[in-house]
PDB file of N, CA, C and O in Angstrom:
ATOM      1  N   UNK A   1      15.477  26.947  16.222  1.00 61.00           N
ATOM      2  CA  UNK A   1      14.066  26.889  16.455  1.00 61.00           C
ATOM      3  C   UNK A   1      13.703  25.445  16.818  1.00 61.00           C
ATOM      4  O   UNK A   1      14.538  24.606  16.482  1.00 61.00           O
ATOM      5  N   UNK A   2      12.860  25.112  17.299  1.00 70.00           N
ATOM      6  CA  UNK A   2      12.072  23.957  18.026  1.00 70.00           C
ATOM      7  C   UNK A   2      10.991  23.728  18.152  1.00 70.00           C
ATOM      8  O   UNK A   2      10.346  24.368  18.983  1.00 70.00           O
ATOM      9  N   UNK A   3      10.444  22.829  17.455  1.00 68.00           N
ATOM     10  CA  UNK A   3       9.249  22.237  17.556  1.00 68.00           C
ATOM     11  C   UNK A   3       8.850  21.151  18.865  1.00 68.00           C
ATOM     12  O   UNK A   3       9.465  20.279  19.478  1.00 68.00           O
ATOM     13  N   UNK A   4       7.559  21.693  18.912  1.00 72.00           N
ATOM     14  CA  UNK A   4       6.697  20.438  20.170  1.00 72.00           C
ATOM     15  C   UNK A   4       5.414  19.834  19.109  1.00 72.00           C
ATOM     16  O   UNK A   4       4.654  20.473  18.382  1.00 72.00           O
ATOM     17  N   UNK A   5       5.514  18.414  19.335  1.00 69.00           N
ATOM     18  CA  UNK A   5       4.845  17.876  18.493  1.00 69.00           C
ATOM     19  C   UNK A   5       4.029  16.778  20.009  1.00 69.00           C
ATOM     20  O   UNK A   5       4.718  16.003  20.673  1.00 69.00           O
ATOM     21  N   UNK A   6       2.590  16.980  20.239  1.00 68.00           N
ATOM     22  CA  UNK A   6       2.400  16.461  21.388  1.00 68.00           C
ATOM     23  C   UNK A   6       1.466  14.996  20.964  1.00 68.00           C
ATOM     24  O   UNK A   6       0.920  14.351  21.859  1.00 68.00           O
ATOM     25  N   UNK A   7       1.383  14.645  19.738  1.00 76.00           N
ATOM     26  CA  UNK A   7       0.591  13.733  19.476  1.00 76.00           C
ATOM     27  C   UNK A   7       1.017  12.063  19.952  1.00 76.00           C
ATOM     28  O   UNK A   7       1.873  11.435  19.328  1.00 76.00           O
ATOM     29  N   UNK A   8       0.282  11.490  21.132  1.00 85.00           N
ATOM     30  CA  UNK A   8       0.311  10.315  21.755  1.00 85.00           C
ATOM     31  C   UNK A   8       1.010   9.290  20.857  1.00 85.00           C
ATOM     32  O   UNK A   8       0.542   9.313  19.718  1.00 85.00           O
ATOM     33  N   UNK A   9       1.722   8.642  20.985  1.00 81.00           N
ATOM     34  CA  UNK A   9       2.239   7.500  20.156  1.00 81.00           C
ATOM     35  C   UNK A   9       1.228   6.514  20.542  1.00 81.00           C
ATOM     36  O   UNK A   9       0.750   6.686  21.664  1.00 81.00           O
ATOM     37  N   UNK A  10       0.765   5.446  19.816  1.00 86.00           N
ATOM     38  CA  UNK A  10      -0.223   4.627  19.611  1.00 86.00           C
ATOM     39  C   UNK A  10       0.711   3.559  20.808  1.00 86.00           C
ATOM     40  O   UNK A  10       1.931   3.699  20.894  1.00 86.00           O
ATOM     41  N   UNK A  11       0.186   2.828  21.418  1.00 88.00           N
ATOM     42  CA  UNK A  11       0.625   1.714  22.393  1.00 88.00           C
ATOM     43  C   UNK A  11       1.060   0.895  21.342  1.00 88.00           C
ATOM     44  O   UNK A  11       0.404   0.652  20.329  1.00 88.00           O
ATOM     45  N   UNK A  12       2.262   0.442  21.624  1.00 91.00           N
ATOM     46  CA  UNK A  12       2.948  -1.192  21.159  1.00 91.00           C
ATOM     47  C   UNK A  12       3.939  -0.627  20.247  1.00 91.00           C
ATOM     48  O   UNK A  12       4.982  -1.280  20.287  1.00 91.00           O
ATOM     49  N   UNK A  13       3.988   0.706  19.154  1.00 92.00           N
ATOM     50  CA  UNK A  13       4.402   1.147  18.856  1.00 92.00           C
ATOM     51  C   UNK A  13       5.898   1.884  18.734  1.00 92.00           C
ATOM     52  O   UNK A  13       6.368   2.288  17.671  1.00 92.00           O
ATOM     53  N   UNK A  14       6.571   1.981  20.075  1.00 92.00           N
ATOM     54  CA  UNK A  14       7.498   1.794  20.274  1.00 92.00           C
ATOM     55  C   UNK A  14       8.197   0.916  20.864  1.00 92.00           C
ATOM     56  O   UNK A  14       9.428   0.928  20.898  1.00 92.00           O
ATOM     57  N   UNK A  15       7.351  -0.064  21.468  1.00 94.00           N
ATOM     58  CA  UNK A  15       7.882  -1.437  21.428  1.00 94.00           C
ATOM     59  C   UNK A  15       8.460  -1.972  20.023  1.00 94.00           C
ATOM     60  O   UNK A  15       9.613  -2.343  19.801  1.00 94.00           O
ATOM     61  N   UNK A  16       7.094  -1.904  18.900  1.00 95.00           N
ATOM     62  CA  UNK A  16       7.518  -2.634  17.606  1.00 95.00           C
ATOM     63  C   UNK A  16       9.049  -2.049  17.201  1.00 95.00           C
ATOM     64  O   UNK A  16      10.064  -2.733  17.062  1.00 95.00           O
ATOM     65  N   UNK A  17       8.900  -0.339  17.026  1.00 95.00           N
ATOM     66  CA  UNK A  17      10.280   0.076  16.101  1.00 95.00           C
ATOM     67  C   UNK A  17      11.558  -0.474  17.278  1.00 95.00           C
ATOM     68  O   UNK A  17      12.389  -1.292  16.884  1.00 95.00           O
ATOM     69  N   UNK A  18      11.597  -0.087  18.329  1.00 95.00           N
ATOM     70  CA  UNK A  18      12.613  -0.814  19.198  1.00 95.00           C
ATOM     71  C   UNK A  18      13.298  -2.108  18.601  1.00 95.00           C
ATOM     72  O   UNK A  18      14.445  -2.000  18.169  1.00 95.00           O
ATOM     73  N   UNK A  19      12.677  -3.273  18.559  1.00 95.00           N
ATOM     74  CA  UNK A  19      12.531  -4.475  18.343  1.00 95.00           C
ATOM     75  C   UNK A  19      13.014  -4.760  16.994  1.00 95.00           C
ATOM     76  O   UNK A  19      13.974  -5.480  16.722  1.00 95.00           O
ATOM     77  N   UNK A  20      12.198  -4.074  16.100  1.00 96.00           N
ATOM     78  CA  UNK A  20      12.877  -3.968  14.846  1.00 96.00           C
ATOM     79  C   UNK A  20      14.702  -3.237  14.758  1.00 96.00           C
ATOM     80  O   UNK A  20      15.654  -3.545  14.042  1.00 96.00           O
ATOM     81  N   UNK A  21      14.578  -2.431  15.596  1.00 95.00           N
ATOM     82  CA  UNK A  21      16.032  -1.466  15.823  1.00 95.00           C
ATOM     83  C   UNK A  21      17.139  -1.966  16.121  1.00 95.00           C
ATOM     84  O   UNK A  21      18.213  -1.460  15.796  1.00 95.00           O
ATOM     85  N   UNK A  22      16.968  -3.350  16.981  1.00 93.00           N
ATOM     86  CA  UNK A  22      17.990  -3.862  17.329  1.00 93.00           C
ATOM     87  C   UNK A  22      18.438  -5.187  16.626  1.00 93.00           C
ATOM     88  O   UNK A  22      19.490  -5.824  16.581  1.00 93.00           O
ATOM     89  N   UNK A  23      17.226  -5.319  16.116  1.00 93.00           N
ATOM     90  CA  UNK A  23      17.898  -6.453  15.081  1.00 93.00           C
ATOM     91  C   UNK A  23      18.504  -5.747  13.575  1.00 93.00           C
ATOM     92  O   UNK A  23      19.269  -6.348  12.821  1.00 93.00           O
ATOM     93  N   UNK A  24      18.080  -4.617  13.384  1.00 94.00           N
ATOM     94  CA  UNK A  24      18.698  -3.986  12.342  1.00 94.00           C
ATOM     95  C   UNK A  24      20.299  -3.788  12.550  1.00 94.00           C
ATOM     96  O   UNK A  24      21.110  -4.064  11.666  1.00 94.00           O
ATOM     97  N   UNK A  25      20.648  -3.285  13.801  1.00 94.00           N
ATOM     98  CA  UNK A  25      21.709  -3.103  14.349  1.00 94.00           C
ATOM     99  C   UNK A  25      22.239  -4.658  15.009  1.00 94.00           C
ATOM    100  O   UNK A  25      23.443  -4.816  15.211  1.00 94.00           O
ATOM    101  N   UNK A  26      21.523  -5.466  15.236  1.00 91.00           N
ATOM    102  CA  UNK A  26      22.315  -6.495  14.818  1.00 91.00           C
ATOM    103  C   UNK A  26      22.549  -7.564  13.689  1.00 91.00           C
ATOM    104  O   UNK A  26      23.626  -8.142  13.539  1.00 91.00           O
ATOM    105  N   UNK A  27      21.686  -7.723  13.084  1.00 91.00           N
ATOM    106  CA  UNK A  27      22.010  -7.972  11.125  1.00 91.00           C
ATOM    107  C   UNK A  27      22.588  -7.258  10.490  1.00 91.00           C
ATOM    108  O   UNK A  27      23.342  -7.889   9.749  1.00 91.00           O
ATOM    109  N   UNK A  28      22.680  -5.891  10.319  1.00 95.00           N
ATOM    110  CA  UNK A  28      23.302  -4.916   9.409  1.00 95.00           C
ATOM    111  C   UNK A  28      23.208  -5.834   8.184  1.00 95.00           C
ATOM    112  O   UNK A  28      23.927  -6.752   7.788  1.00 95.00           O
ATOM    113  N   UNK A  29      21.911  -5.197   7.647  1.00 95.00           N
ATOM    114  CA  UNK A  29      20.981  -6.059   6.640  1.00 95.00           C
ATOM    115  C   UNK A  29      21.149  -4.741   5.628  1.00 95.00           C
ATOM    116  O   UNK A  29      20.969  -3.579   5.991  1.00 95.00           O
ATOM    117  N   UNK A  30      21.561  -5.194   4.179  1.00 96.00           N
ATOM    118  CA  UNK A  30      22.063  -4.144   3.554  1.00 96.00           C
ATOM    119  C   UNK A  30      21.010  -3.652   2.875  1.00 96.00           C
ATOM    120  O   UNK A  30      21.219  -2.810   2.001  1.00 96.00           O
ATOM    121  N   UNK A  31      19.661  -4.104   3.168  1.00 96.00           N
ATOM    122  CA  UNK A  31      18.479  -3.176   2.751  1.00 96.00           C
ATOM    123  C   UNK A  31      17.499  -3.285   3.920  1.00 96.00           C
ATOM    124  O   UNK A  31      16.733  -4.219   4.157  1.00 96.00           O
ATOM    125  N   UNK A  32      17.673  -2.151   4.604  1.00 96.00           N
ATOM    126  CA  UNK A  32      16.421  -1.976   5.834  1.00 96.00           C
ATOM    127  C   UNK A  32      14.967  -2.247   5.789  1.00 96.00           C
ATOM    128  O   UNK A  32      14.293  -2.912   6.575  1.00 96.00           O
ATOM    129  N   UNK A  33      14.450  -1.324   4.250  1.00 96.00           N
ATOM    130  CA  UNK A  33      13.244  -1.745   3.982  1.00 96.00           C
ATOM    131  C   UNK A  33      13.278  -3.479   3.482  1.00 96.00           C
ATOM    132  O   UNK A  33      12.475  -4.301   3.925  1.00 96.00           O
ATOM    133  N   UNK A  34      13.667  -3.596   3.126  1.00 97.00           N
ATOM    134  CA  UNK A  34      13.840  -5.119   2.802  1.00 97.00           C
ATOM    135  C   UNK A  34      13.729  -5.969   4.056  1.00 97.00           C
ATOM    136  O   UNK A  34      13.000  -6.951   4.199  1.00 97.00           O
ATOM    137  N   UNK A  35      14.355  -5.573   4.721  1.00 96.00           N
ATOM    138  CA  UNK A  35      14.707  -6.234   5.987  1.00 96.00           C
ATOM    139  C   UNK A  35      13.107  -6.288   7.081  1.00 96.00           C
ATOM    140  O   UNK A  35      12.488  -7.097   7.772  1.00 96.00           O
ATOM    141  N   UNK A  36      13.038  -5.046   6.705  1.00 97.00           N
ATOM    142  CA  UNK A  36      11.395  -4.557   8.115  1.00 97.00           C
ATOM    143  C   UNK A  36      10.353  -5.407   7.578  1.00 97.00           C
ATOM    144  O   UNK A  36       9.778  -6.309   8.188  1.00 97.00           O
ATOM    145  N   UNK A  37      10.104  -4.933   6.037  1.00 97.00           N
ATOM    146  CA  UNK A  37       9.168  -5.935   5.251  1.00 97.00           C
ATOM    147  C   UNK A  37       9.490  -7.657   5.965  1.00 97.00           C
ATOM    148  O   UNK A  37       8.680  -8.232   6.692  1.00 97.00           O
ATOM    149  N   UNK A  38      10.279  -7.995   5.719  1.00 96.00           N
ATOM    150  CA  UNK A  38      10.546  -9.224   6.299  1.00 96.00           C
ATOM    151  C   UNK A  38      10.709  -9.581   7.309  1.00 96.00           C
ATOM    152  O   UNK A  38      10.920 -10.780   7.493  1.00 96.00           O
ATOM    153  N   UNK A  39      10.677  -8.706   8.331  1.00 96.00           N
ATOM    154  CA  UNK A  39      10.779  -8.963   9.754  1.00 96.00           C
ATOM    155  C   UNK A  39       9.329  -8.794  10.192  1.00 96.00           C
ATOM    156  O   UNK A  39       8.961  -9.790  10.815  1.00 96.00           O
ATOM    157  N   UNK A  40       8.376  -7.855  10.072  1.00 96.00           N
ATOM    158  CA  UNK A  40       7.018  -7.418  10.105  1.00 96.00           C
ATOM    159  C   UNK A  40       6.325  -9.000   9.661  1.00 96.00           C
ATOM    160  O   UNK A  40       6.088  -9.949  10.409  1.00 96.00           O
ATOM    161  N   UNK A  41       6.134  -8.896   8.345  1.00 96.00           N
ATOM    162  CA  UNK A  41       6.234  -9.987   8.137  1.00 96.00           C
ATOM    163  C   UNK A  41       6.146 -11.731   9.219  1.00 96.00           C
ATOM    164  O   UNK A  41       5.189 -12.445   9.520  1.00 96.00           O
ATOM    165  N   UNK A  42       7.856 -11.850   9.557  1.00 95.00           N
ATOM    166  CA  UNK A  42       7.720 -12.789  10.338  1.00 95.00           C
ATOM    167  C   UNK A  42       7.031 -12.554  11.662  1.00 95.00           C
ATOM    168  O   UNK A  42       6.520 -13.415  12.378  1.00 95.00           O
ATOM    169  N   UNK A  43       7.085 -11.491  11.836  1.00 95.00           N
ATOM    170  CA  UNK A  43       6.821 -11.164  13.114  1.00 95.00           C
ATOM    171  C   UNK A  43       4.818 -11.773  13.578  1.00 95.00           C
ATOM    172  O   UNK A  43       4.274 -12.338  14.527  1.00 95.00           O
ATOM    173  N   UNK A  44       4.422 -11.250  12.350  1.00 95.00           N
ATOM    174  CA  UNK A  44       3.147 -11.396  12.286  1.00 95.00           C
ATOM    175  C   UNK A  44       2.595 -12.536  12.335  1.00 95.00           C
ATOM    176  O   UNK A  44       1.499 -12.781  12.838  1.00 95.00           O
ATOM    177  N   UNK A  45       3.485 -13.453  11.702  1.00 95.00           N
ATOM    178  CA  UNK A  45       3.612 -14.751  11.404  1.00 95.00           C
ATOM    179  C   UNK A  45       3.306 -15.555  12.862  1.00 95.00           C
ATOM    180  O   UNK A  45       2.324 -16.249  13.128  1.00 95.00           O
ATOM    181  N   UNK A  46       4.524 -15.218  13.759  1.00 94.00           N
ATOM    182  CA  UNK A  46       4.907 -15.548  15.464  1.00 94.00           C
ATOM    183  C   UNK A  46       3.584 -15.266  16.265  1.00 94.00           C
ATOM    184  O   UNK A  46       3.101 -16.055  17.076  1.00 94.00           O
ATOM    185  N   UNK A  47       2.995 -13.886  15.893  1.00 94.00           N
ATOM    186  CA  UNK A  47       2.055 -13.472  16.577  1.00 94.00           C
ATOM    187  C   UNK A  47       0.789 -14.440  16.255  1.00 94.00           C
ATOM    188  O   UNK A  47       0.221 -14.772  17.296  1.00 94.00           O
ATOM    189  N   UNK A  48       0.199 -14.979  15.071  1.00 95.00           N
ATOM    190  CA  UNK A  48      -0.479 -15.708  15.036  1.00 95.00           C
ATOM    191  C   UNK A  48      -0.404 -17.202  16.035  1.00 95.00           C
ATOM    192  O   UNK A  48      -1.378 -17.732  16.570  1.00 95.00           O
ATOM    193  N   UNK A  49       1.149 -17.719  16.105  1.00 93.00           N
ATOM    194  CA  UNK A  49       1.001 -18.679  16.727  1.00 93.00           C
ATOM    195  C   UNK A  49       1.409 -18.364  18.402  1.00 93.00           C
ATOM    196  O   UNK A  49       1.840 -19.205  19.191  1.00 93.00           O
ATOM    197  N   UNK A  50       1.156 -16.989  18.672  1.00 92.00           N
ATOM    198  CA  UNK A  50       1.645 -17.148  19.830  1.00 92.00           C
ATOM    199  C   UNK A  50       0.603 -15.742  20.307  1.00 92.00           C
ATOM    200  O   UNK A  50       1.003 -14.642  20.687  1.00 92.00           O
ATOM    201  N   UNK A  51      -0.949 -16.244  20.125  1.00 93.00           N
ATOM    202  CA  UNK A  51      -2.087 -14.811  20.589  1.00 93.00           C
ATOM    203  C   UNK A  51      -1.789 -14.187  22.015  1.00 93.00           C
ATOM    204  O   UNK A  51      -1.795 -12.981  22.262  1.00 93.00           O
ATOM    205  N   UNK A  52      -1.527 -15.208  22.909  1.00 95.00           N
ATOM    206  CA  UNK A  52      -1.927 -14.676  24.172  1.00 95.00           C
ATOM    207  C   UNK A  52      -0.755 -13.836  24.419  1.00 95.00           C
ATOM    208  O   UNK A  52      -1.273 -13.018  25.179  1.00 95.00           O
ATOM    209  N   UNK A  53       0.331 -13.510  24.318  1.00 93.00           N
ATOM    210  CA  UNK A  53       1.597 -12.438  24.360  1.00 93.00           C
ATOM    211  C   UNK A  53       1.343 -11.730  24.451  1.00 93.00           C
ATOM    212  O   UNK A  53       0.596 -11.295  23.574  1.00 93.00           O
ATOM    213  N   UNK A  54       1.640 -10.998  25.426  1.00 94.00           N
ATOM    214  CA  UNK A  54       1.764  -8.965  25.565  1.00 94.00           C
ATOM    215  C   UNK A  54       2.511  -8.611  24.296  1.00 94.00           C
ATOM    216  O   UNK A  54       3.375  -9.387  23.887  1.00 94.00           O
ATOM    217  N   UNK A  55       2.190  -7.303  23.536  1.00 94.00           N
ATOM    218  CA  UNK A  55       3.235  -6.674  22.679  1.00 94.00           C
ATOM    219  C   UNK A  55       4.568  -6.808  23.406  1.00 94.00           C
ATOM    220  O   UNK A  55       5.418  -7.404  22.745  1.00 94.00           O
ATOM    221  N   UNK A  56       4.953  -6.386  24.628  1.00 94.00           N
ATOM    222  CA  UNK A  56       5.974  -6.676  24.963  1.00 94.00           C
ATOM    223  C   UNK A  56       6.855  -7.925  24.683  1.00 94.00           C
ATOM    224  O   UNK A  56       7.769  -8.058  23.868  1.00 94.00           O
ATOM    225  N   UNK A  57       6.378  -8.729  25.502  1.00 94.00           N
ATOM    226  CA  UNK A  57       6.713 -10.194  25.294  1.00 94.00           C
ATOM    227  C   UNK A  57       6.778 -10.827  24.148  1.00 94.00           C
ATOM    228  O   UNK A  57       7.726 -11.459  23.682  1.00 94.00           O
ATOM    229  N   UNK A  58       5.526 -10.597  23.620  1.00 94.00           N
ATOM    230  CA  UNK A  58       6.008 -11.289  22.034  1.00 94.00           C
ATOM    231  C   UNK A  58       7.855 -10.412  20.895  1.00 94.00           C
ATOM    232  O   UNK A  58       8.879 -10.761  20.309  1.00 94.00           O
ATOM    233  N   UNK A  59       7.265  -9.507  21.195  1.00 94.00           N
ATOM    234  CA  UNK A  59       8.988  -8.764  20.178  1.00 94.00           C
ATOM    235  C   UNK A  59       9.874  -9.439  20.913  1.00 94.00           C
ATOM    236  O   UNK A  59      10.825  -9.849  20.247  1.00 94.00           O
ATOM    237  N   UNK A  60       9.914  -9.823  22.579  1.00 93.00           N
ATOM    238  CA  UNK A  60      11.365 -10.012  23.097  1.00 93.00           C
ATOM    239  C   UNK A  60      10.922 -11.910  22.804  1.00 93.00           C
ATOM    240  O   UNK A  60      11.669 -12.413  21.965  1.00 93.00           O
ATOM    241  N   UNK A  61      10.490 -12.306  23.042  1.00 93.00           N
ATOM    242  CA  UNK A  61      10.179 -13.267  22.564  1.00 93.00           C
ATOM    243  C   UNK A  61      10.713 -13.575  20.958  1.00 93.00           C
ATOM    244  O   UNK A  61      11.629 -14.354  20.693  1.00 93.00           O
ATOM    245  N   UNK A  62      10.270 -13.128  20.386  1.00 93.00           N
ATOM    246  CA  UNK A  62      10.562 -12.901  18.938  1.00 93.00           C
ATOM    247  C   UNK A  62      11.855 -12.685  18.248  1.00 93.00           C
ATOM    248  O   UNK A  62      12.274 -13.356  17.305  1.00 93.00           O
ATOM    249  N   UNK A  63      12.505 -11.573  18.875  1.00 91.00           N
ATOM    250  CA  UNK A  63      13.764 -11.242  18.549  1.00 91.00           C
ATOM    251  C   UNK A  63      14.711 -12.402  19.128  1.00 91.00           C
ATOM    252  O   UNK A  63      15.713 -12.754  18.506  1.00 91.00           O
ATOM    253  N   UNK A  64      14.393 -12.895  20.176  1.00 89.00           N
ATOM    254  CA  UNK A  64      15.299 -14.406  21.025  1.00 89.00           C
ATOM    255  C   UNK A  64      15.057 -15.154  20.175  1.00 89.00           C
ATOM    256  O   UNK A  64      16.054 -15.692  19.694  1.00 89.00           O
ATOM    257  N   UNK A  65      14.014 -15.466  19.715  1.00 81.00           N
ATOM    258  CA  UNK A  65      13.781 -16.951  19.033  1.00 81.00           C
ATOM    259  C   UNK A  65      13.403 -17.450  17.880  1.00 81.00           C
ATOM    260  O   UNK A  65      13.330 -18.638  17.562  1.00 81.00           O
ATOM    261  N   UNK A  66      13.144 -16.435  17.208  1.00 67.00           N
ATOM    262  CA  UNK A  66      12.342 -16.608  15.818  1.00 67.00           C
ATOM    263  C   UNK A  66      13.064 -15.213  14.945  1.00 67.00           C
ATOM    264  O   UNK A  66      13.160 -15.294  13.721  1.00 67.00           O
ATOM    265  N   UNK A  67      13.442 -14.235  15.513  1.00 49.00           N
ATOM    266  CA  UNK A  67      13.903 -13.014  15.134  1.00 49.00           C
ATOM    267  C   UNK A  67      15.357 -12.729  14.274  1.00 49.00           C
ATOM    268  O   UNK A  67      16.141 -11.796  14.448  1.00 49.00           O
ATOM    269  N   UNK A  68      15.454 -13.914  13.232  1.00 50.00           N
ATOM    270  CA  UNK A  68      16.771 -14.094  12.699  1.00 50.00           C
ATOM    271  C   UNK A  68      16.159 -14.024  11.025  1.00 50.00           C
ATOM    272  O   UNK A  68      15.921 -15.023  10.346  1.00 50.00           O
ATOM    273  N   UNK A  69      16.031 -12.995  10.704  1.00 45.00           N
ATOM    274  CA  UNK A  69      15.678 -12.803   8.914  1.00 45.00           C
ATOM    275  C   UNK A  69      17.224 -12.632   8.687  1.00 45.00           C
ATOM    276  O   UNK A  69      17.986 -12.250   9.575  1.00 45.00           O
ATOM    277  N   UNK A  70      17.659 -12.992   7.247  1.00 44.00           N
ATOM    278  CA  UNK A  70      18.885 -12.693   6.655  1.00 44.00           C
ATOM    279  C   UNK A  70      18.632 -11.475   6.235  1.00 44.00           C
ATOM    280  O   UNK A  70      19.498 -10.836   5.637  1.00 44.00           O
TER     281      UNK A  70
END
């Protein structure tokens, strides 16, 4: 059986989990929630000093340069 679930994903939204996804898969951080908390976190952090960024740009931005939580 199969479900259709048609509800719009919110914009930036799969940018964010993306972004988060690949640094998970590249830290292999032995607690994920631990890890998101702290990446969200920094992330938010970046975004303050860096307003004018597309969602886009800022995660790839982010993950290049600032995107290193233990």
């Amino acid at each position: 059986m199969s479900y259709r679930y048609s509800a719009k994903v919110p914009p930036g939204l799969m940018t964010l989990l993306e972004g988060l996804s690949r640094s998970v898969v590249k830290r292999r951080p032995e607690s994920i929630s631990q890890f998101a908390t702290f990446y969200f976190a920094e992330l938010l952090h970046f975004r303050t000093e860096n307003p004018t960024l597309a969602i886009n740009d800022l995660v790839r931005e982010f993950n290049t340069n600032k995107g290193r939580p233990n």
